[in-house]
XYZ file of C-alpha atoms in Angstrom:
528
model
C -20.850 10.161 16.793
C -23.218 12.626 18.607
C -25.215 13.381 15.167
C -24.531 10.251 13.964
C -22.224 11.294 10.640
C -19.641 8.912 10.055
C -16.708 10.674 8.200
C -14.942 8.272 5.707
C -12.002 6.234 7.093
C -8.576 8.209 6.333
C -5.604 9.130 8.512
C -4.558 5.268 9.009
C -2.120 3.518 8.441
C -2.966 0.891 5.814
C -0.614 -1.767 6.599
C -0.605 -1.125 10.310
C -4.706 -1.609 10.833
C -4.291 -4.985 8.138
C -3.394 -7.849 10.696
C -3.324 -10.220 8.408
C -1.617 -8.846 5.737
C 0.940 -7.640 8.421
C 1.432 -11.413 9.717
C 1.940 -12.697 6.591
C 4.174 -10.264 5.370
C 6.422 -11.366 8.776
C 6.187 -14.806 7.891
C 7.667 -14.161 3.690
C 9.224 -10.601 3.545
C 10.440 -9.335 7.044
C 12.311 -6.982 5.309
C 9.520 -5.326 3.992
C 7.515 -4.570 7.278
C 9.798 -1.238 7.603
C 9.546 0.259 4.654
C 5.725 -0.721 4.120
C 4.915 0.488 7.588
C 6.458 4.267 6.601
C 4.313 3.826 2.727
C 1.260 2.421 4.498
C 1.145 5.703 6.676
C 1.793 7.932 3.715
C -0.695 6.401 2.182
C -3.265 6.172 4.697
C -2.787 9.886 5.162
C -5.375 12.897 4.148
C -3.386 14.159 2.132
C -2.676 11.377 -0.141
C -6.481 10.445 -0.125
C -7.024 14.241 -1.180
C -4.449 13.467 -3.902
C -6.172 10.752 -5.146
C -9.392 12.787 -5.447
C -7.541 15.329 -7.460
C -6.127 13.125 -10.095
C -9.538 11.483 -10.765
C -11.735 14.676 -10.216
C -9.086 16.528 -12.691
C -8.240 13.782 -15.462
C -6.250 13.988 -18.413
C -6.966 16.544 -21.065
C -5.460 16.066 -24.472
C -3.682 19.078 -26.005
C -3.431 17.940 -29.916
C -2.352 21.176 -31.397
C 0.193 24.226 -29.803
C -0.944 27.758 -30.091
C 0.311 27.982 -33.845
C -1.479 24.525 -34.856
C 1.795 22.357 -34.512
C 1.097 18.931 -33.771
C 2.263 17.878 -30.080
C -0.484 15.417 -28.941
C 0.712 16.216 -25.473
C -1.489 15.475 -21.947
C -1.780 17.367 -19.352
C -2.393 15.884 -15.968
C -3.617 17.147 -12.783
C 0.065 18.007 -10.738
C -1.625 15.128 -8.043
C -1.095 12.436 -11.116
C 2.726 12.835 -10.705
C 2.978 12.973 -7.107
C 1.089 9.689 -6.996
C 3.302 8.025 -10.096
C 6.559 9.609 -7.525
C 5.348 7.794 -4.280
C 4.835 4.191 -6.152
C 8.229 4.620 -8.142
C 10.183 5.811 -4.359
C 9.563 2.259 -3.146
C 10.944 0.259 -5.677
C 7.706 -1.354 -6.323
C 8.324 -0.866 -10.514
C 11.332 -3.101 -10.783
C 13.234 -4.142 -7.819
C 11.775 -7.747 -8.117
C 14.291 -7.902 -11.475
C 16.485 -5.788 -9.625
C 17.765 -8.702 -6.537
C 17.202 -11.479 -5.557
C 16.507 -10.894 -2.007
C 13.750 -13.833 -0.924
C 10.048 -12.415 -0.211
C 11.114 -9.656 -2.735
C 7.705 -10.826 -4.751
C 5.686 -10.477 -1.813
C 7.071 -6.790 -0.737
C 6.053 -6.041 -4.008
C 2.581 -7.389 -3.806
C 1.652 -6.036 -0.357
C 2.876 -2.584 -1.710
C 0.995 -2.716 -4.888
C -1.758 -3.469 -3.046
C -1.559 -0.984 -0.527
C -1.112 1.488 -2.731
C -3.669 0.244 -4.906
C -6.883 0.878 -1.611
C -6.426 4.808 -2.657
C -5.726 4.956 -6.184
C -5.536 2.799 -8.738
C -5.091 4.740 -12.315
C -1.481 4.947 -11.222
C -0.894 1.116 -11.043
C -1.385 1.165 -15.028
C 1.819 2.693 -16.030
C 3.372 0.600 -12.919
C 2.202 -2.488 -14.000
C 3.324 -1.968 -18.072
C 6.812 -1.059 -17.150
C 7.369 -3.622 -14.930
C 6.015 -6.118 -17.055
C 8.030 -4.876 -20.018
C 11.050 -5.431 -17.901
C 11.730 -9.775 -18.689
C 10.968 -8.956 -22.465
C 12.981 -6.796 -22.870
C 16.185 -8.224 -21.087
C 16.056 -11.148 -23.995
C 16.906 -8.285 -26.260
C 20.607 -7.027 -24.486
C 21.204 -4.565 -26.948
C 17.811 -2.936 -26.395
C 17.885 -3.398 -22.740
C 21.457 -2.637 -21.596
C 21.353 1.345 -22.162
C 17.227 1.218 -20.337
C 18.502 -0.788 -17.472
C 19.122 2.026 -14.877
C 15.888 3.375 -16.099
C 14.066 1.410 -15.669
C 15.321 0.855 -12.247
C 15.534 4.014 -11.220
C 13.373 5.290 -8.089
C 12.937 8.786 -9.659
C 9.951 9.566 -11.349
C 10.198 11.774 -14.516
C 7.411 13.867 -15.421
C 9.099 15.617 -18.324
C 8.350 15.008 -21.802
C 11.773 14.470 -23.552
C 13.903 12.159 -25.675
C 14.726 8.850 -23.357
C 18.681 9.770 -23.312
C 17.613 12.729 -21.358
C 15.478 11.102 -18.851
C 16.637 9.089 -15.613
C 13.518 7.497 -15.762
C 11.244 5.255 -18.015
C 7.711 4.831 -18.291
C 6.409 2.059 -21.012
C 2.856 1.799 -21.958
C 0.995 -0.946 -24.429
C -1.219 -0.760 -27.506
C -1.987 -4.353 -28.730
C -6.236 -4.128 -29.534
C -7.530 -2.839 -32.852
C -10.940 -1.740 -33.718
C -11.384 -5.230 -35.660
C -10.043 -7.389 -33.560
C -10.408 -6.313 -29.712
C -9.011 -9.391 -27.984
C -7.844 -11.626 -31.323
C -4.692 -10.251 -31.815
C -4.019 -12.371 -34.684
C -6.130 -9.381 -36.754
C -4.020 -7.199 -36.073
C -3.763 -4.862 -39.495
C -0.823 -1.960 -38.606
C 1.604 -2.771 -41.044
C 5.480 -2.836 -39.877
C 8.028 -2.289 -43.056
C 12.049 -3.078 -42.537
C 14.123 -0.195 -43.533
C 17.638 -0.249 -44.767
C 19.382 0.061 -41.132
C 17.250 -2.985 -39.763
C 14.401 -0.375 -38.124
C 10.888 -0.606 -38.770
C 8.071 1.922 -39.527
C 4.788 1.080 -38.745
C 1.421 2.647 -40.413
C -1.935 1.506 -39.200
C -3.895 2.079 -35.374
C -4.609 1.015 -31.930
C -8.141 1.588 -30.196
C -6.815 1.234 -27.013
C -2.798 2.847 -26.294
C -2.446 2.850 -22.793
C -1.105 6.092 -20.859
C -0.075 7.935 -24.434
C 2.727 9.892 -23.175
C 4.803 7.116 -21.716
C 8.342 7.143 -23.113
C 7.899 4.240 -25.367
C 5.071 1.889 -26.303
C 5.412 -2.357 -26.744
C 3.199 -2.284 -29.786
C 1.738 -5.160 -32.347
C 1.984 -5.154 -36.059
C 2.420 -7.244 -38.837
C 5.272 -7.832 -41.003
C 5.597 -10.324 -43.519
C 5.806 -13.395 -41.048
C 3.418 -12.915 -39.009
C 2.126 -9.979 -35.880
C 5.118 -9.214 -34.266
C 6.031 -7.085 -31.422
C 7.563 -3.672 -31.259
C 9.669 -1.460 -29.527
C 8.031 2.271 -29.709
C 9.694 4.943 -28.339
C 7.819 8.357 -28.013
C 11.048 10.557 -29.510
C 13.229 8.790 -32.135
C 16.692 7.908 -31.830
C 17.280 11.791 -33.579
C 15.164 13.646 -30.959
C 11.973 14.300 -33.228
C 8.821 13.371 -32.327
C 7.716 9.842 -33.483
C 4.563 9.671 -35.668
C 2.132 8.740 -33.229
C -1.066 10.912 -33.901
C -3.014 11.019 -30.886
C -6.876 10.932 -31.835
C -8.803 11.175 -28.682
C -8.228 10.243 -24.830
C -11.140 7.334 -24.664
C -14.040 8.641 -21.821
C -14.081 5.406 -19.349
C -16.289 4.398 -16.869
C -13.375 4.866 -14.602
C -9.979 4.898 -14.470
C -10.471 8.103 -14.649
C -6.824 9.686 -13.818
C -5.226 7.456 -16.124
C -5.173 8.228 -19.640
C -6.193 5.801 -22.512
C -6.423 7.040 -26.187
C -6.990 6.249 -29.487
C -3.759 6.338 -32.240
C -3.122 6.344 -35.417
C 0.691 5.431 -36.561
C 1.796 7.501 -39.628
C 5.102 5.913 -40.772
C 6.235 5.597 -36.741
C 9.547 4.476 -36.330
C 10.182 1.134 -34.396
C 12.235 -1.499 -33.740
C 11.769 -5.160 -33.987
C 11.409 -7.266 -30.353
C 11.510 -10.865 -30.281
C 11.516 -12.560 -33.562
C 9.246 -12.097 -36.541
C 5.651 -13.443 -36.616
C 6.298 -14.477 -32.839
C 4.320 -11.306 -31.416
C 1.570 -12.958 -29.726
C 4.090 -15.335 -27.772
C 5.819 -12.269 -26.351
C 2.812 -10.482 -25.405
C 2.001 -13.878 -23.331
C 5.097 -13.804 -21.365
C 4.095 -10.211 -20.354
C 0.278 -11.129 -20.016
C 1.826 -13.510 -17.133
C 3.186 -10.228 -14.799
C -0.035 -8.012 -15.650
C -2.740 -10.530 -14.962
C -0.581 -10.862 -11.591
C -0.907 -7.379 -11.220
C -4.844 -7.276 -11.890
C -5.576 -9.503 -9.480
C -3.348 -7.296 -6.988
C -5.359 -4.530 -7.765
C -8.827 -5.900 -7.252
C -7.990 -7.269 -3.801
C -6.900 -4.041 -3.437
C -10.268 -2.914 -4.570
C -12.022 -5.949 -2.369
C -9.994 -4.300 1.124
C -10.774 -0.697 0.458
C -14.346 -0.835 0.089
C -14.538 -3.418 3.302
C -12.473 -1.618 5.670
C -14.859 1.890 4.420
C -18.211 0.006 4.636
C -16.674 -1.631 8.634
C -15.826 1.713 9.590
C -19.066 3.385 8.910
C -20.812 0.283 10.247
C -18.775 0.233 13.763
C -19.894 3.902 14.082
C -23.575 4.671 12.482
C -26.443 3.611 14.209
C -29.844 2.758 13.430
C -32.642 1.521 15.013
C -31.175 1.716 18.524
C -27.783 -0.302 17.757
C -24.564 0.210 15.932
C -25.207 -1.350 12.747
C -22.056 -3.643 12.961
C -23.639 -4.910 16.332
C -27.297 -6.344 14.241
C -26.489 -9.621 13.443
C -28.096 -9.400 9.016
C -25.313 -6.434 8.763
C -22.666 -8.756 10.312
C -23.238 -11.403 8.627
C -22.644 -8.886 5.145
C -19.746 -7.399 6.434
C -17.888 -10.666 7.379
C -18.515 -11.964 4.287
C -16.550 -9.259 2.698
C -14.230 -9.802 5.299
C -13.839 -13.565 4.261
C -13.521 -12.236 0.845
C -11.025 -9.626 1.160
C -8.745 -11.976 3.292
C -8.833 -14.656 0.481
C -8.224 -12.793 -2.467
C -4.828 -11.350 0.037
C -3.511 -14.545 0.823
C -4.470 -15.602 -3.083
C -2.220 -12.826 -4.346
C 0.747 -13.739 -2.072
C 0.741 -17.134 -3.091
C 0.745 -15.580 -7.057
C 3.467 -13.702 -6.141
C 5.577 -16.481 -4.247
C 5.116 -18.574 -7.426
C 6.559 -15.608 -9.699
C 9.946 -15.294 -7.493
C 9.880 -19.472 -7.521
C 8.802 -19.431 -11.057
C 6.244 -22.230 -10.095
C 4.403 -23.187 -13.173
C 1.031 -24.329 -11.343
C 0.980 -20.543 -9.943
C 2.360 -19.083 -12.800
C 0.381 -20.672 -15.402
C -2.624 -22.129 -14.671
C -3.617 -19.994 -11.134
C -3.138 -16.653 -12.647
C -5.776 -16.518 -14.953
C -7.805 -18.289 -12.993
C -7.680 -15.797 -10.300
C -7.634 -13.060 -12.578
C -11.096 -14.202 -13.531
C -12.631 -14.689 -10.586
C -10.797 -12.340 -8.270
C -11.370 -9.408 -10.594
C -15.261 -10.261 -10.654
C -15.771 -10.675 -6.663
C -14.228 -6.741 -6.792
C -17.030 -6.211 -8.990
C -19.674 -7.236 -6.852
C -18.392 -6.893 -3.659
C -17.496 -3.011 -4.115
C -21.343 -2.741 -4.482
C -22.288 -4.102 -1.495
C -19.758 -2.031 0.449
C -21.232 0.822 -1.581
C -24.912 -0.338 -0.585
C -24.005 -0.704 2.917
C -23.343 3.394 2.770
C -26.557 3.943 1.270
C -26.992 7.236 -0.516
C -23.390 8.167 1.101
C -21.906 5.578 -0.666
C -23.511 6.257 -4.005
C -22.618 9.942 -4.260
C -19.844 11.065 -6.335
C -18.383 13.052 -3.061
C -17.017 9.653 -1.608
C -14.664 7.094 -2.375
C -16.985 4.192 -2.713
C -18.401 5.768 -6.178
C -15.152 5.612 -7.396
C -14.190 2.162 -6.350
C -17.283 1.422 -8.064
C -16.568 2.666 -11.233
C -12.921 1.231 -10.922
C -13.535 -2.217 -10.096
C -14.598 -3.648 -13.722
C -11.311 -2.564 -15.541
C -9.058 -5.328 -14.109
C -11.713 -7.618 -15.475
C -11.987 -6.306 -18.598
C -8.041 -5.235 -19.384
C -5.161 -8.079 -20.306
C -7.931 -10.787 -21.193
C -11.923 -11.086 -20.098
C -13.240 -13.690 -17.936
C -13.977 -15.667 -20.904
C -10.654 -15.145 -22.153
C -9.114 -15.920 -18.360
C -11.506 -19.315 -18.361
C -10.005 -20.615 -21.106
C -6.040 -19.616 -20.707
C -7.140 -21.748 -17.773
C -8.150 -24.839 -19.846
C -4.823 -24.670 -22.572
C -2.390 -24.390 -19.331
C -4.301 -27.353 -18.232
C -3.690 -29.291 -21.570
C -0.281 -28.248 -22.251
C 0.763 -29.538 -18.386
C -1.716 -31.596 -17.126
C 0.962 -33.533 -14.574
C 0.650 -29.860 -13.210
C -2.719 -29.137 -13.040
C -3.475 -33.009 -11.411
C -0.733 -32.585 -8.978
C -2.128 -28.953 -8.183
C -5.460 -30.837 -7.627
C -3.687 -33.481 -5.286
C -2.413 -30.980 -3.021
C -6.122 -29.223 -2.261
C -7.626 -32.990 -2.243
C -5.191 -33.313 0.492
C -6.994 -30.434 2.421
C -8.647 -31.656 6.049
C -11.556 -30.176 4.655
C -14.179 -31.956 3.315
C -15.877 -29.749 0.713
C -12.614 -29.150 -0.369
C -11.416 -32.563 -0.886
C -14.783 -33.295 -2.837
C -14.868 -30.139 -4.706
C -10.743 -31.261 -6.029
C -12.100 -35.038 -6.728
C -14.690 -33.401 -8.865
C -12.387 -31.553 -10.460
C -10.248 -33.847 -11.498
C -12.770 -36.156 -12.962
C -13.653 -33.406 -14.703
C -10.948 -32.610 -16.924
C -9.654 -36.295 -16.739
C -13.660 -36.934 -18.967
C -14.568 -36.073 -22.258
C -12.555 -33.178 -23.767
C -15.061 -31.987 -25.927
C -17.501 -30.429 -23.445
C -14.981 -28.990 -21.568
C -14.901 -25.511 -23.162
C -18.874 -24.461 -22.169
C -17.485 -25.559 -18.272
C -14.310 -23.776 -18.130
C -15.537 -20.886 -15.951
C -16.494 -23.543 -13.800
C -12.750 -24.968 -13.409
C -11.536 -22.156 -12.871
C -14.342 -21.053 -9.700
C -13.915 -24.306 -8.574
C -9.638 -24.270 -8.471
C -9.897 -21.094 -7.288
C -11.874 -21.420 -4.293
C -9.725 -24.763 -3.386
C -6.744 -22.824 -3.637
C -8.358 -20.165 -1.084
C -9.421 -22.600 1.210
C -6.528 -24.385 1.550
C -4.539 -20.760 2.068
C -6.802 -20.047 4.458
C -6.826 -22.891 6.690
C -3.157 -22.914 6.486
C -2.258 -19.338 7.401
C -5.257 -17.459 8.878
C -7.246 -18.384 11.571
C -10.201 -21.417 12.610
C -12.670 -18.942 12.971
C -12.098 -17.286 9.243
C -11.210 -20.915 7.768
C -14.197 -22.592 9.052
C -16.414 -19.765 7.840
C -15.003 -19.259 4.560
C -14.975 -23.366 3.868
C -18.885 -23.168 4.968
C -20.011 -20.159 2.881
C -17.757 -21.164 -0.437
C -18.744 -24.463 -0.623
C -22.523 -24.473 0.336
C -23.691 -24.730 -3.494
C -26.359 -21.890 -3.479
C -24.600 -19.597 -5.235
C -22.839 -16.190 -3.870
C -25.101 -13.433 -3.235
C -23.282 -11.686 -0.286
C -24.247 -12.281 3.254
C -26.868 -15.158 2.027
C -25.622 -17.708 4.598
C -24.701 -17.167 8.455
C -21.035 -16.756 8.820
C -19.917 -18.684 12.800
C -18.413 -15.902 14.884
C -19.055 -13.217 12.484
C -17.745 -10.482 15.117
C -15.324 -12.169 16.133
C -13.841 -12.088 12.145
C -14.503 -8.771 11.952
C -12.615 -7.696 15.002
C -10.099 -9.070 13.442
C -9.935 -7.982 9.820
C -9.684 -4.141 10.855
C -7.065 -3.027 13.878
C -7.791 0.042 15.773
């Protein structure tokens, strides 16, 4: 660039400049490289990055009252919000994995999430809840059978009407409480049986994701036990349910996605799973959205690489490009490393979802949920940093990547929380866990044979100590797990380096050891 302003990388396509996304992809969902090549353009496009800027410039408003004080507790969203819910829903990516059983269909979902995910991710939080929703409710065939097309319909629906008018569905969640926050077992609403086997519930939710969706999986208590409910925005008579909308909560980010604060006045319901068996439900779903978080920060982890590369193949300073000075490549490869990792990570995830593969299921999901979710954190800083003021204003995407990163951290379980889901799937299957542990001891790598060995005499020790060290399993199972992806599917170069930077022991700050062939990584990580 003759004045040496680097515009912000848009106008390409994002599975096209992704080589290794686009390899793997070949290798477990050929049948996906079409119709993720035409989304990838669309959503590489100005226009759709423009879009994106609209929705979370322009967020929801909340509109308690009509013009003669009637209660409607609608929300209006920026027209972009819709168009972006319309392009997700036209690929199937909601619920065709329920929908076949075409092999690789986990993995076409995955790469699109993610995809879609590197220009806006407010939209994946209606996504996620309906698809999610989707296995819990099938155990209930008389609740499920007249949703099914719905649900897998590729129309979006932006209307706000009774469900038998709509040829789409849209579920959100409202679990937390102000008491409780992540121990649902405090859960307070109250749920009452009525005569015809329905429910109404009185009580609140602090958090009631995306408000308007056309029902709600809630939590309340009956007399067994918390339970969870079906919700539907209209009842079964076309009224209005009781769901008082108190305010739209003001978050950090997430910005054109709306959260809110409820209060349940006598809202009708109906009963899913059985009585006082709630929480285990909610688990089964926790399964598919902590999947989805860690989708969405890799998602996070390749969008604020591939902006900080750009800028860094095309700026200059002191008399070089500043991918060419050997500190900045170092950074950038790092992120590179990264990025590719938490990729491959989330295939894997999703390969043990269609196989139903309880190692992946079970005891890798949180565990990259944890972890995962907090490199986005960091590492969408340092792409930020390596923008400098550019990257810090509020007139570029990196400020909003910024802001984005911590939710998928935060929602469906903290690290804490993550850590120790890690620990009970360990106890409840060990065989699985040591066998898991076998496999990356098997690895040709060093470090990441000792690093398994030391796992395993780990949790094979004392029990009692264990808790204080379980964000330390679930580090250490997670890189293994990366490093044996990697060596397996990407290439020496990117192996070698991530093996030598993961393992070194002197903790992570980004860019803090020498990556080997640095430019050589990153001429690979983003096609022309």
């Amino acid at each position: 660039m003759s004045d040496n302003l680097v515009d912000e990388w848009v106008g390409h396509n994002l599975l096209a400049t992704d080589p290794a996304l686009l390899a793997a992809l070949r290798e477990a969902a050929p049948q996906a490289l079409e119709p993720l090549t035409r989304y990838g353009a669309e959503l590489g496009s100005a226009e759709t990055a423009q879009l994106a800027r609209d929705a979370n410039r322009s967020g929801p408003q909340l509109r308690q009252l009509d013009a003669r004080g009637r209660r409607v507790d609608a929300v209006d969203f920026h027209p972009a919000w819709h168009q972006l819910l319309a392009m997700y829903r036209r690929q199937g990516l909601v619920a065709d994995v329920f929908a076949t059983d075409t092999p690789g269909r986990w993995a076409q979902f995955a790469a699109g999430c993610y995809l879609h995910g590197q220009v806006e991710a407010g939209s994946l939080c209606p996504a996620t809840m309906t698809q999610a929703a989707i296995p819990v409710l099938a155990k209930q065939p008389e609740l499920f059978a007249p949703l099914r097309d719905k649900f897998f319909s590729r129309e979006h629906d932006a209307l706000d009407r009774p469900l038998t008018e709509k040829p789409s569905i849209w579920v959100g969640m409202g679990m937390t409480e102000k008491q409780g926050g992540s121990d649902l077992r405090r859960v307070t609403t109250e749920a009452v049986e009525q005569a015809d086997g329905s429910f109404r519930l009185t009580g609140h939710k602090w958090f009631f994701s995306a408000p308007t969706s056309d029902a709600h999986l809630v939590l309340a208590r009956t007399e067994a036990g918390p339970t969870c409910f079906w919700l539907p925005r209209y009842t079964p008579d076309g009224a209005r349910n009781a769901v008082q909308v108190m305010r739209l909560k003001d978050k950090l980010g997430n910005r054109s996605n709306a959260s809110s604060e409820v209060e349940f006045h006598g809202a009708w319901a109906r009963r899913l799973g059985d009585e006082g068996r709630g929480i285990p439900t909610l688990i089964e779903m926790a399964g598919y959205t902590r999947l989805n978080c860690v989708i969405g920060s890799a998602a996070l982890l390749r969008a604020g690489f591939v902006q900080a590369l750009h800028n860094a193949r095309e700026r200059s300073a002191f008399g070089r490009h500043l991918a060419e000075q050997p500190l900045m490549q170092t950074v950038l490869a790092d992120l590179a490393l990264e990025s590719e990792a938490a990729m491959r990570l989330m295939l894997r995830l999703a390969r043990g979802f269609e196989n139903n593969e309880p190692a992946w299921q079970r005891l890798m999901t949180p565990a990259a949920k944890l972890w995962v979710c907090k490199r986005a954190i960091e590492c969408s800083g340092e792409a930020m940093e390596l923008l400098g003021g550019n990257g810090y204003v509020e007139d570029g995407v990196l400020a909003r990547l910024y802001r984005e990163a911590p939710v998928n951290s935060i929602w469906e379980g903290s690290g804490n929380v993550m850590a120790l889901d890690v620990l009970r799937a360990i106890a409840r299957e060990p065989e699985v866990a040591f066998a898991l542990l076998d496999e990356f001891a098997a690895s040709p790598d060093a470090p990441v044979q000792a690093e398994a060995l030391a796992l395993r005499r780990l949790l094979g020790g004392d029990p009692a100590p264990l808790e204080a060290q379980a964000r330390r399993v679930a580090q250490g199972l997670v890189l293994c797990a990366q490093a044996v992806l990697m060596r397996r599917q990407s290439s020496a170069a990117a192996a070698d380096a991530f093996v030598m930077t993961r393992f070194g022991g002197d903790g992570r700050l980004v860019g803090s050891q020498a990556v080997p062939q640095a430019a050589q990584i990153l001429d690979a990580a983003l096609a022309a």
